[in-house]
Tab-separated table of C-alpha atoms in Angstrom:
chain	number	residue	atom	x	y	z
A	1	GLN	CA	151.253	73.276	85.354
A	2	ARG	CA	148.126	71.827	83.685
A	3	PRO	CA	145.047	73.333	84.981
A	4	SER	CA	142.566	71.078	86.899
A	5	SER	CA	140.003	69.480	84.522
A	6	ARG	CA	136.713	71.288	84.984
A	7	PRO	CA	133.383	71.011	82.948
A	8	CYS	CA	133.526	72.549	79.515
A	9	LEU	CA	131.115	75.354	78.561
A	10	PRO	CA	127.888	73.548	77.693
A	11	LEU	CA	127.211	73.291	74.038
A	12	GLN	CA	123.646	73.155	72.635
A	13	GLN	CA	123.439	71.715	69.250
A	14	PRO	CA	127.205	71.395	68.713
A	15	MET	CA	126.921	71.055	64.852
A	16	ALA	CA	124.969	74.371	64.484
A	17	PHE	CA	128.015	76.343	64.018
A	18	ILE	CA	129.313	74.102	61.091
A	19	LEU	CA	125.867	74.050	59.393
A	20	TRP	CA	125.589	77.769	59.702
A	21	ILE	CA	128.947	78.503	58.002
A	22	SER	CA	129.144	78.350	54.339
A	23	PRO	CA	132.172	76.501	52.645
A	24	SER	CA	133.581	79.934	51.412
A	25	SER	CA	133.402	81.513	54.866
A	26	ALA	CA	134.810	78.421	56.518
A	27	SER	CA	137.802	78.482	54.175
A	28	ILE	CA	138.276	82.226	54.824
A	29	GLN	CA	138.293	81.467	58.701
A	30	ASP	CA	140.749	78.569	58.153
A	31	GLN	CA	143.089	80.821	56.237
A	32	TYR	CA	142.648	83.551	58.985
A	33	CYS	CA	143.536	80.949	61.575
A	34	GLU	CA	146.533	79.526	59.695
A	35	SER	CA	147.905	83.121	59.495
A	36	PHE	CA	148.243	83.208	63.352
A	37	PRO	CA	151.858	82.996	64.408
A	38	PRO	CA	152.787	79.689	66.135
A	39	ALA	CA	152.401	79.606	69.876
A	40	THR	CA	156.110	78.545	70.060
A	41	ASN	CA	159.198	78.332	67.758
A	42	TYR	CA	159.411	74.667	68.228
A	43	THR	CA	160.209	72.720	65.000
A	44	GLY	CA	159.295	69.170	66.004
A	45	LEU	CA	155.828	67.587	65.817
A	46	GLN	CA	152.991	70.140	66.127
A	47	CYS	CA	149.318	70.541	66.097
A	48	ASN	CA	148.140	72.402	63.085
A	49	ALA	CA	146.087	75.575	63.360
A	50	SER	CA	142.446	74.734	63.889
A	51	ILE	CA	138.991	76.279	64.638
A	52	ASP	CA	136.729	74.471	67.090
A	53	LEU	CA	132.983	74.391	66.934
A	54	ILE	CA	132.559	77.656	68.811
A	55	GLY	CA	134.812	79.390	66.413
A	56	THR	CA	137.786	79.940	68.554
A	57	CYS	CA	141.080	79.766	66.513
A	58	TRP	CA	143.788	77.579	68.062
A	59	PRO	CA	147.253	78.455	66.430
A	60	GLN	CA	149.959	76.059	65.506
A	61	SER	CA	151.451	74.674	68.667
A	62	ALA	CA	153.966	72.254	69.990
A	63	VAL	CA	152.790	68.802	71.265
A	64	GLY	CA	152.206	68.607	75.102
A	65	GLN	CA	151.475	72.282	75.233
A	66	LEU	CA	148.284	73.617	77.005
A	67	VAL	CA	147.274	76.467	74.806
A	68	ALA	CA	145.210	79.434	76.139
A	69	ARG	CA	142.790	81.511	73.906
A	70	PRO	CA	140.453	84.336	74.934
A	71	CYS	CA	136.863	83.252	75.632
A	72	PRO	CA	134.418	83.880	72.737
A	73	GLU	CA	132.631	87.241	72.833
A	74	TYR	CA	129.321	85.984	71.824
A	75	PHE	CA	127.935	82.313	71.736
A	76	TYR	CA	124.332	81.692	70.995
A	77	GLY	CA	123.434	85.166	71.691
A	78	VAL	CA	124.970	85.307	75.103
A	79	ARG	CA	127.867	87.631	75.756
A	80	TYR	CA	130.965	86.353	77.630
A	81	ASN	CA	133.848	88.011	79.396
A	82	THR	CA	136.866	87.886	77.038
A	83	THR	CA	139.401	88.809	79.634
A	84	ASN	CA	139.191	85.098	80.659
A	85	ASN	CA	140.682	82.247	78.612
A	86	GLY	CA	139.629	78.782	77.422
A	87	TYR	CA	142.330	76.053	77.351
A	88	ARG	CA	143.032	73.214	74.899
A	89	GLU	CA	145.821	70.669	74.917
A	90	CYS	CA	147.956	69.716	71.894
A	91	LEU	CA	148.300	65.928	72.290
A	92	ALA	CA	151.535	63.978	71.890
A	93	ASN	CA	150.432	62.540	68.465
A	94	GLY	CA	150.010	66.022	67.061
A	95	SER	CA	146.353	66.320	67.151
A	96	TRP	CA	144.133	68.629	69.353
A	97	ALA	CA	142.261	67.310	72.294
A	98	ALA	CA	138.521	66.980	71.570
A	99	ARG	CA	137.654	68.510	74.875
A	100	VAL	CA	138.053	72.297	75.272
A	101	ASN	CA	138.090	73.690	78.790
A	102	TYR	CA	135.802	76.873	78.715
A	103	SER	CA	134.922	76.637	82.351
A	104	GLN	CA	136.477	80.001	83.163
A	105	CYS	CA	134.381	81.802	80.649
A	106	GLN	CA	131.882	83.777	82.601
A	107	GLU	CA	128.561	84.934	81.172
A	108	ILE	CA	127.933	88.764	81.287
A	109	LEU	CA	124.457	89.277	82.510
A	110	ASN	CA	122.538	91.983	80.544
A	111	GLU	CA	120.033	94.382	82.140
A	112	GLU	CA	117.162	92.059	81.375
A	113	LYS	CA	118.812	89.100	83.071
A	114	LYS	CA	119.851	91.126	86.014
A	115	SER	CA	116.337	92.336	86.449
A	116	LYS	CA	115.152	88.808	86.345
A	117	LEU	CA	117.642	87.727	88.979
A	118	HIS	CA	116.662	90.434	91.287
A	119	TYR	CA	112.884	89.628	90.722
A	120	HIS	CA	113.511	86.082	91.667
A	121	ILE	CA	115.389	86.920	94.842
A	122	ALA	CA	112.498	89.414	95.740
A	123	VAL	CA	109.984	86.580	95.237
A	124	ILE	CA	112.031	84.300	97.507
A	125	ILE	CA	112.081	87.031	100.161
A	126	ASN	CA	108.348	87.559	99.829
A	127	TYR	CA	107.543	83.803	100.192
A	128	LEU	CA	109.891	83.440	103.204
A	129	GLY	CA	108.535	86.662	104.903
A	130	HIS	CA	104.899	85.743	104.439
A	131	CYS	CA	105.472	82.164	105.689
A	132	VAL	CA	107.262	83.423	108.851
A	133	SER	CA	104.656	86.148	109.379
A	134	LEU	CA	101.694	83.784	108.951
A	135	GLY	CA	103.173	81.259	111.355
A	136	ALA	CA	103.939	83.971	114.040
A	137	LEU	CA	100.499	85.523	113.438
A	138	LEU	CA	98.664	82.390	113.947
A	139	VAL	CA	100.330	81.753	117.247
A	140	ALA	CA	99.676	85.148	118.438
A	141	PHE	CA	95.950	84.921	117.389
A	142	VAL	CA	95.566	81.623	119.418
A	143	LEU	CA	97.193	83.246	122.478
A	144	PHE	CA	94.808	86.223	122.404
A	145	MET	CA	91.974	83.820	121.919
A	146	ARG	CA	92.803	81.466	124.753
A	147	LEU	CA	93.967	84.200	127.316
A	148	ARG	CA	90.636	85.486	128.355
A	149	SER	CA	92.054	87.251	131.426
A	150	ILE	CA	93.738	89.944	129.352
A	151	ARG	CA	90.798	90.982	127.142
A	152	CYS	CA	90.840	94.632	127.492
A	153	LEU	CA	90.125	96.937	124.631
A	154	ARG	CA	93.814	97.593	123.919
A	155	ASN	CA	94.505	93.873	123.409
A	156	ILE	CA	91.150	93.486	121.497
A	157	ILE	CA	92.456	96.038	119.053
A	158	HIS	CA	95.646	94.020	118.817
A	159	TRP	CA	93.821	90.791	118.299
A	160	ASN	CA	91.910	92.328	115.327
A	161	LEU	CA	94.918	93.800	113.736
A	162	ILE	CA	96.559	90.364	113.962
A	163	ALA	CA	93.395	88.926	112.270
A	164	ALA	CA	93.538	91.352	109.634
A	165	PHE	CA	97.203	90.374	108.822
A	166	ILE	CA	96.392	86.671	108.924
A	167	LEU	CA	93.628	87.242	106.391
A	168	ARG	CA	95.822	89.438	104.208
A	169	ASN	CA	98.762	86.827	104.327
A	170	ALA	CA	96.339	83.980	103.544
A	171	THR	CA	94.771	85.746	100.564
A	172	TRP	CA	98.369	86.699	99.352
A	173	PHE	CA	99.245	82.981	99.194
A	174	VAL	CA	95.875	82.370	97.297
A	175	VAL	CA	96.824	84.899	94.818
A	176	GLN	CA	100.245	83.609	94.254
A	177	LEU	CA	99.151	79.876	93.921
A	178	THR	CA	96.119	80.439	91.672
A	179	MET	CA	97.054	83.388	89.411
A	180	ASN	CA	98.814	82.588	86.282
A	181	PRO	CA	98.882	84.170	82.722
A	182	GLU	CA	96.061	81.942	81.514
A	183	VAL	CA	93.825	82.922	84.545
A	184	HIS	CA	94.653	86.621	84.009
A	185	GLU	CA	93.708	86.466	80.314
A	186	SER	CA	90.482	84.634	81.050
A	187	ASN	CA	89.424	87.180	83.628
A	188	VAL	CA	86.952	84.767	85.186
A	189	VAL	CA	84.675	85.854	88.106
A	190	TRP	CA	86.445	83.926	90.914
A	191	CYS	CA	89.848	85.558	90.143
A	192	ARG	CA	88.302	88.973	90.298
A	193	LEU	CA	86.790	88.054	93.757
A	194	VAL	CA	90.140	86.874	94.878
A	195	THR	CA	91.765	90.185	93.984
A	196	ALA	CA	88.959	92.065	95.635
A	197	ALA	CA	89.318	90.055	98.787
A	198	TYR	CA	93.165	90.727	98.776
A	199	ASN	CA	92.751	94.370	98.374
A	200	TYR	CA	89.919	94.543	101.049
A	201	PHE	CA	92.155	92.862	103.637
A	202	HIS	CA	95.075	95.075	102.584
A	203	VAL	CA	92.937	98.190	103.371
A	204	THR	CA	91.742	96.542	106.590
A	205	ASN	CA	95.493	96.462	107.695
A	206	PHE	CA	95.891	100.224	107.206
A	207	PHE	CA	92.604	101.016	109.190
A	208	TRP	CA	93.336	98.752	111.979
A	209	MET	CA	96.785	100.274	112.305
A	210	PHE	CA	95.061	103.609	112.306
A	211	GLY	CA	92.924	102.252	115.065
A	212	GLU	CA	96.153	101.423	116.998
A	213	GLY	CA	97.401	104.956	116.477
A	214	CYS	CA	94.094	106.441	117.605
A	215	TYR	CA	94.065	104.431	120.793
A	216	LEU	CA	97.610	105.446	121.586
A	217	HIS	CA	96.982	108.989	120.796
A	218	THR	CA	93.921	109.218	122.999
A	219	ALA	CA	95.617	107.327	125.897
A	220	ILE	CA	98.988	109.116	125.871
A	221	VAL	CA	98.754	112.455	124.173
A	222	LEU	CA	95.206	113.527	124.870
A	223	THR	CA	95.318	111.877	128.317
A	224	TYR	CA	91.594	111.047	128.042
A	225	SER	CA	90.185	108.058	129.842
A	226	THR	CA	90.006	105.134	127.477
A	227	ASP	CA	87.067	103.985	129.396
A	228	LYS	CA	84.992	106.199	126.964
A	229	LEU	CA	86.122	104.369	124.024
A	230	ARG	CA	84.110	101.475	122.820
A	231	LYS	CA	84.904	98.336	120.944
A	232	TRP	CA	82.255	98.965	118.242
A	233	MET	CA	84.055	102.288	117.280
A	234	PHE	CA	87.099	100.331	116.341
A	235	ILE	CA	85.452	97.525	114.662
A	236	CYS	CA	83.624	100.162	112.387
A	237	ILE	CA	86.982	101.766	111.610
A	238	GLY	CA	88.725	98.518	110.951
A	239	TRP	CA	86.375	96.167	109.196
A	240	CYS	CA	83.301	98.306	108.155
A	241	ILE	CA	84.872	101.379	106.433
A	242	PRO	CA	87.160	99.463	104.035
A	243	PHE	CA	84.081	97.534	102.820
A	244	PRO	CA	82.314	100.364	100.832
A	245	VAL	CA	85.760	101.483	99.548
A	246	ILE	CA	86.459	98.166	97.938
A	247	VAL	CA	82.838	97.925	96.669
A	248	ALA	CA	83.327	101.349	94.934
A	249	TRP	CA	86.669	100.188	93.561
A	250	ALA	CA	85.206	96.899	92.212
A	251	ILE	CA	82.389	98.884	90.400
A	252	GLY	CA	84.983	101.225	88.913
A	253	LYS	CA	87.018	98.208	87.815
A	254	LEU	CA	84.027	96.427	86.288
A	255	TYR	CA	83.044	99.335	84.155
A	256	TYR	CA	86.351	101.007	83.297
A	257	ASP	CA	89.208	98.300	83.753
A	258	ASN	CA	87.520	94.870	83.475
A	259	GLU	CA	90.516	92.845	82.539
A	260	LYS	CA	93.379	90.739	83.873
A	261	CYS	CA	91.527	89.748	87.103
A	262	TRP	CA	91.644	93.434	88.119
A	263	PHE	CA	95.326	93.238	88.671
A	264	GLY	CA	97.374	96.182	87.516
A	265	LYS	CA	95.832	99.172	85.696
A	266	ARG	CA	95.358	100.299	82.188
A	267	ALA	CA	97.024	103.538	81.046
A	268	GLY	CA	94.917	106.590	81.745
A	269	VAL	CA	92.545	104.675	84.076
A	270	TYR	CA	92.907	105.566	87.774
A	271	THR	CA	90.329	103.291	89.476
A	272	ASP	CA	93.059	101.851	91.786
A	273	TYR	CA	93.165	105.228	93.552
A	274	ILE	CA	89.709	104.560	94.891
A	275	TYR	CA	91.174	102.368	97.536
A	276	GLN	CA	94.747	103.570	97.416
A	277	GLY	CA	93.577	107.125	98.174
A	278	PRO	CA	92.167	106.254	101.592
A	279	MET	CA	95.169	104.297	102.400
A	280	ILE	CA	97.467	107.280	101.653
A	281	LEU	CA	95.175	109.599	103.459
A	282	VAL	CA	95.138	107.284	106.552
A	283	LEU	CA	98.989	107.144	106.515
A	284	LEU	CA	99.295	111.144	106.394
A	285	VAL	CA	96.816	111.472	109.199
A	286	ARG	CA	98.443	108.989	111.307
A	287	ALA	CA	101.909	110.380	110.668
A	288	ASP	CA	100.638	113.797	111.814
A	289	THR	CA	98.783	112.357	114.717
A	290	LEU	CA	101.702	110.214	115.889
A	291	ALA	CA	104.394	113.088	115.771
A	292	PRO	CA	103.807	114.173	119.396
A	293	LEU	CA	103.297	110.400	120.477
A	294	LEU	CA	106.823	109.466	119.042
A	295	LYS	CA	108.383	112.214	121.213
A	296	ALA	CA	106.339	111.038	124.300
A	297	VAL	CA	107.182	107.352	124.191
A	298	LYS	CA	110.622	107.500	122.672
A	299	ALA	CA	110.039	104.317	120.490
A	300	THR	CA	110.271	105.541	116.978
A	301	LEU	CA	112.024	102.599	115.507
A	302	VAL	CA	109.299	100.242	117.026
A	303	LEU	CA	106.165	102.273	116.338
A	304	LEU	CA	107.011	103.342	112.696
A	305	PRO	CA	106.965	99.825	111.276
A	306	LEU	CA	104.173	98.652	113.504
A	307	LEU	CA	101.722	101.648	112.818
A	308	GLY	CA	102.458	101.392	109.172
A	309	ILE	CA	104.399	104.781	108.536
A	310	THR	CA	107.113	102.792	106.536
A	311	TYR	CA	104.326	102.248	103.817
A	312	MET	CA	104.983	105.945	102.914
A	313	LEU	CA	108.121	104.507	101.267
A	314	PHE	CA	106.130	102.392	98.850
A	315	PHE	CA	104.787	105.621	97.093
A	316	VAL	CA	108.298	106.951	96.555
A	317	ASN	CA	109.814	106.741	93.113
A	318	PRO	CA	113.273	105.299	93.635
A	319	GLY	CA	114.575	107.046	90.499
A	320	GLU	CA	116.383	105.759	87.440
A	321	ASP	CA	119.618	104.724	89.206
A	322	GLU	CA	120.133	100.901	89.229
A	323	ILE	CA	121.309	100.635	92.763
A	324	SER	CA	118.426	102.872	93.978
A	325	ARG	CA	115.977	100.515	92.369
A	326	ILE	CA	117.520	97.331	93.637
A	327	VAL	CA	117.610	98.653	97.175
A	328	PHE	CA	114.012	99.781	96.769
A	329	ILE	CA	112.750	96.387	95.674
A	330	TYR	CA	114.562	94.450	98.431
A	331	PHE	CA	113.649	97.036	101.195
A	332	ASN	CA	110.077	96.991	100.211
A	333	SER	CA	109.814	93.217	99.772
A	334	PHE	CA	111.312	92.789	103.307
A	335	LEU	CA	109.026	95.339	105.041
A	336	GLU	CA	105.912	94.165	103.363
A	337	SER	CA	106.326	90.404	103.952
A	338	PHE	CA	107.857	90.513	107.302
A	339	GLN	CA	105.544	93.168	108.802
A	340	GLY	CA	103.065	90.572	110.108
A	341	PHE	CA	106.022	89.041	112.130
A	342	PHE	CA	107.094	92.285	113.718
A	343	VAL	CA	103.405	92.947	114.638
A	344	SER	CA	103.168	89.451	116.343
A	345	VAL	CA	106.400	89.987	118.182
A	346	PHE	CA	105.814	93.470	119.541
A	347	TYR	CA	102.063	93.380	120.147
A	348	CYS	CA	101.953	89.694	121.456
A	349	PHE	CA	105.187	87.963	122.200
A	350	LEU	CA	106.779	90.906	123.959
A	351	ASN	CA	103.440	92.062	125.494
A	352	SER	CA	104.019	91.979	129.275
A	353	GLU	CA	100.300	91.025	129.900
A	354	VAL	CA	100.480	88.141	127.506
A	355	ARG	CA	103.709	86.806	128.895
A	356	SER	CA	102.479	87.048	132.564
A	357	ALA	CA	99.238	85.246	131.573
A	358	VAL	CA	101.121	82.493	129.652
A	359	ARG	CA	103.401	82.105	132.750
A	360	LYS	CA	100.399	81.670	135.060
A	361	ARG	CA	98.801	79.103	132.596
A	362	TRP	CA	102.057	77.283	132.552
A	363	HIS	CA	102.496	77.154	136.310
A	364	ARG	CA	98.927	76.157	136.675
A	365	TRP	CA	99.387	73.282	134.435
A	366	GLN	CA	102.577	72.216	136.251
A	367	ASP	CA	100.618	72.158	139.523
A	368	LYS	CA	97.836	70.083	138.099
A	369	HIS	CA	100.309	67.579	136.658
A	370	SER	CA	102.294	67.515	139.968
A	371	ILE	CA	98.910	66.846	141.834
A	372	ARG	CA	98.014	64.042	139.507
A	373	ALA	CA	101.388	62.482	139.816
A	374	ARG	CA	101.194	62.574	143.616
A	375	VAL	CA	97.705	60.900	143.587
A	376	ALA	CA	98.898	58.211	141.290
A	377	ARG	CA	101.936	57.470	143.540
A	378	ALA	CA	99.697	57.427	146.666
A	379	MET	CA	97.263	55.101	144.834
A	380	SER	CA	99.990	52.818	143.891
A	381	ILE	CA	101.068	52.343	147.668
A	382	PRO	CA	98.819	49.797	149.531
A	383	THR	CA	98.275	50.437	153.215
A	384	SER	CA	96.984	47.024	153.804
A	385	PRO	CA	96.560	43.814	151.806
A	386	THR	CA	92.787	44.475	151.089
A	387	ARG	CA	92.258	48.127	151.044
A	388	VAL	CA	94.061	51.610	150.601
A	389	SER	CA	93.613	54.232	153.242
A	390	PHE	CA	91.731	57.261	151.855
A	391	HIS	CA	93.204	59.349	154.725
A	392	SER	CA	96.780	58.553	153.445
A	393	ILE	CA	95.930	59.720	149.970
A	394	LYS	CA	94.436	62.958	151.273
A	395	GLN	CA	97.570	63.716	153.283
A	396	SER	CA	99.780	62.969	150.329
A	397	THR	CA	97.971	65.319	148.115
A	398	ALA	CA	98.010	68.035	150.678
A	399	VAL	CA	101.826	68.069	150.774
């Protein structure tokens, strides 16, 4: 049975093969192809042995026959799977069909192309995660801003952590949309400031998560009264301490690694550890501090991603194994991009205080809407041809 007609392998510059082959080499290939045994022992009208533009040899074959030949091993520098076949029909007039079906020939991806494929998938995961996170974070920020009845120190810390994540996600999009190879090479002032802002908000995430851990540790493990804690203490931890760290990093970059908008690092220059060092230190301190807390609250799976312990994985070398590197790339891309979404869900959307305040707001809005509807109905019912009884309106609204 003749296979279904599918698109042929795309040919770029179809005459390139003919131009490349010298007459002597072409005659050698023709002789080689003619030496192939016929596809059948049929003695009637046949298609002569022929070489197509790709270089596949089609042996002498009977008319009406669909001949299969292995896919070319290489074509235009691309390697193909030779276990599959290309197909060409020998027409009834004894000539080969001009169209060759190479649709089953599959490209074998080399290591470079595999890396590019995984890189593009990781980029998609990052964009999707940051979009979802930014949307959820903005909703959570508005809820904490509007619900004044729940503004205790604990929720103020949550609110600032969400604000830090919003600023970090926003600057991530600015970096992705403005940075390109030309900007990197130019190393203009504004691109260096964008990089510094992104790193600053990145560090504030760590320090606000550290503040969350300190509050939980004080309230649950040390059993101290949280009334002794002050808002300004956490503001200093979350917003103020990262600032001199980034200033010191920027000065180091300016004098020792002032290129490519301060992204990446030159070999032998370790200025990035000026801000990465405090981040690692905060993670280590937080992991040690939260060890008894995790036993106390039995919420390891929730607290680990929220308090940033999973960032420890970003500093682990995945090794040379290909599967390990792929898993590492996808796992880190997912965690880093969706962390803002998880913070919004657990600190705001599942927060019992927030949910209770939202329900009260909703019921209050329904009551107001219901009262207005009753007043409107009462106003629309005349008690006499000339006037409306105010007493009747008052009674109807009191129902």
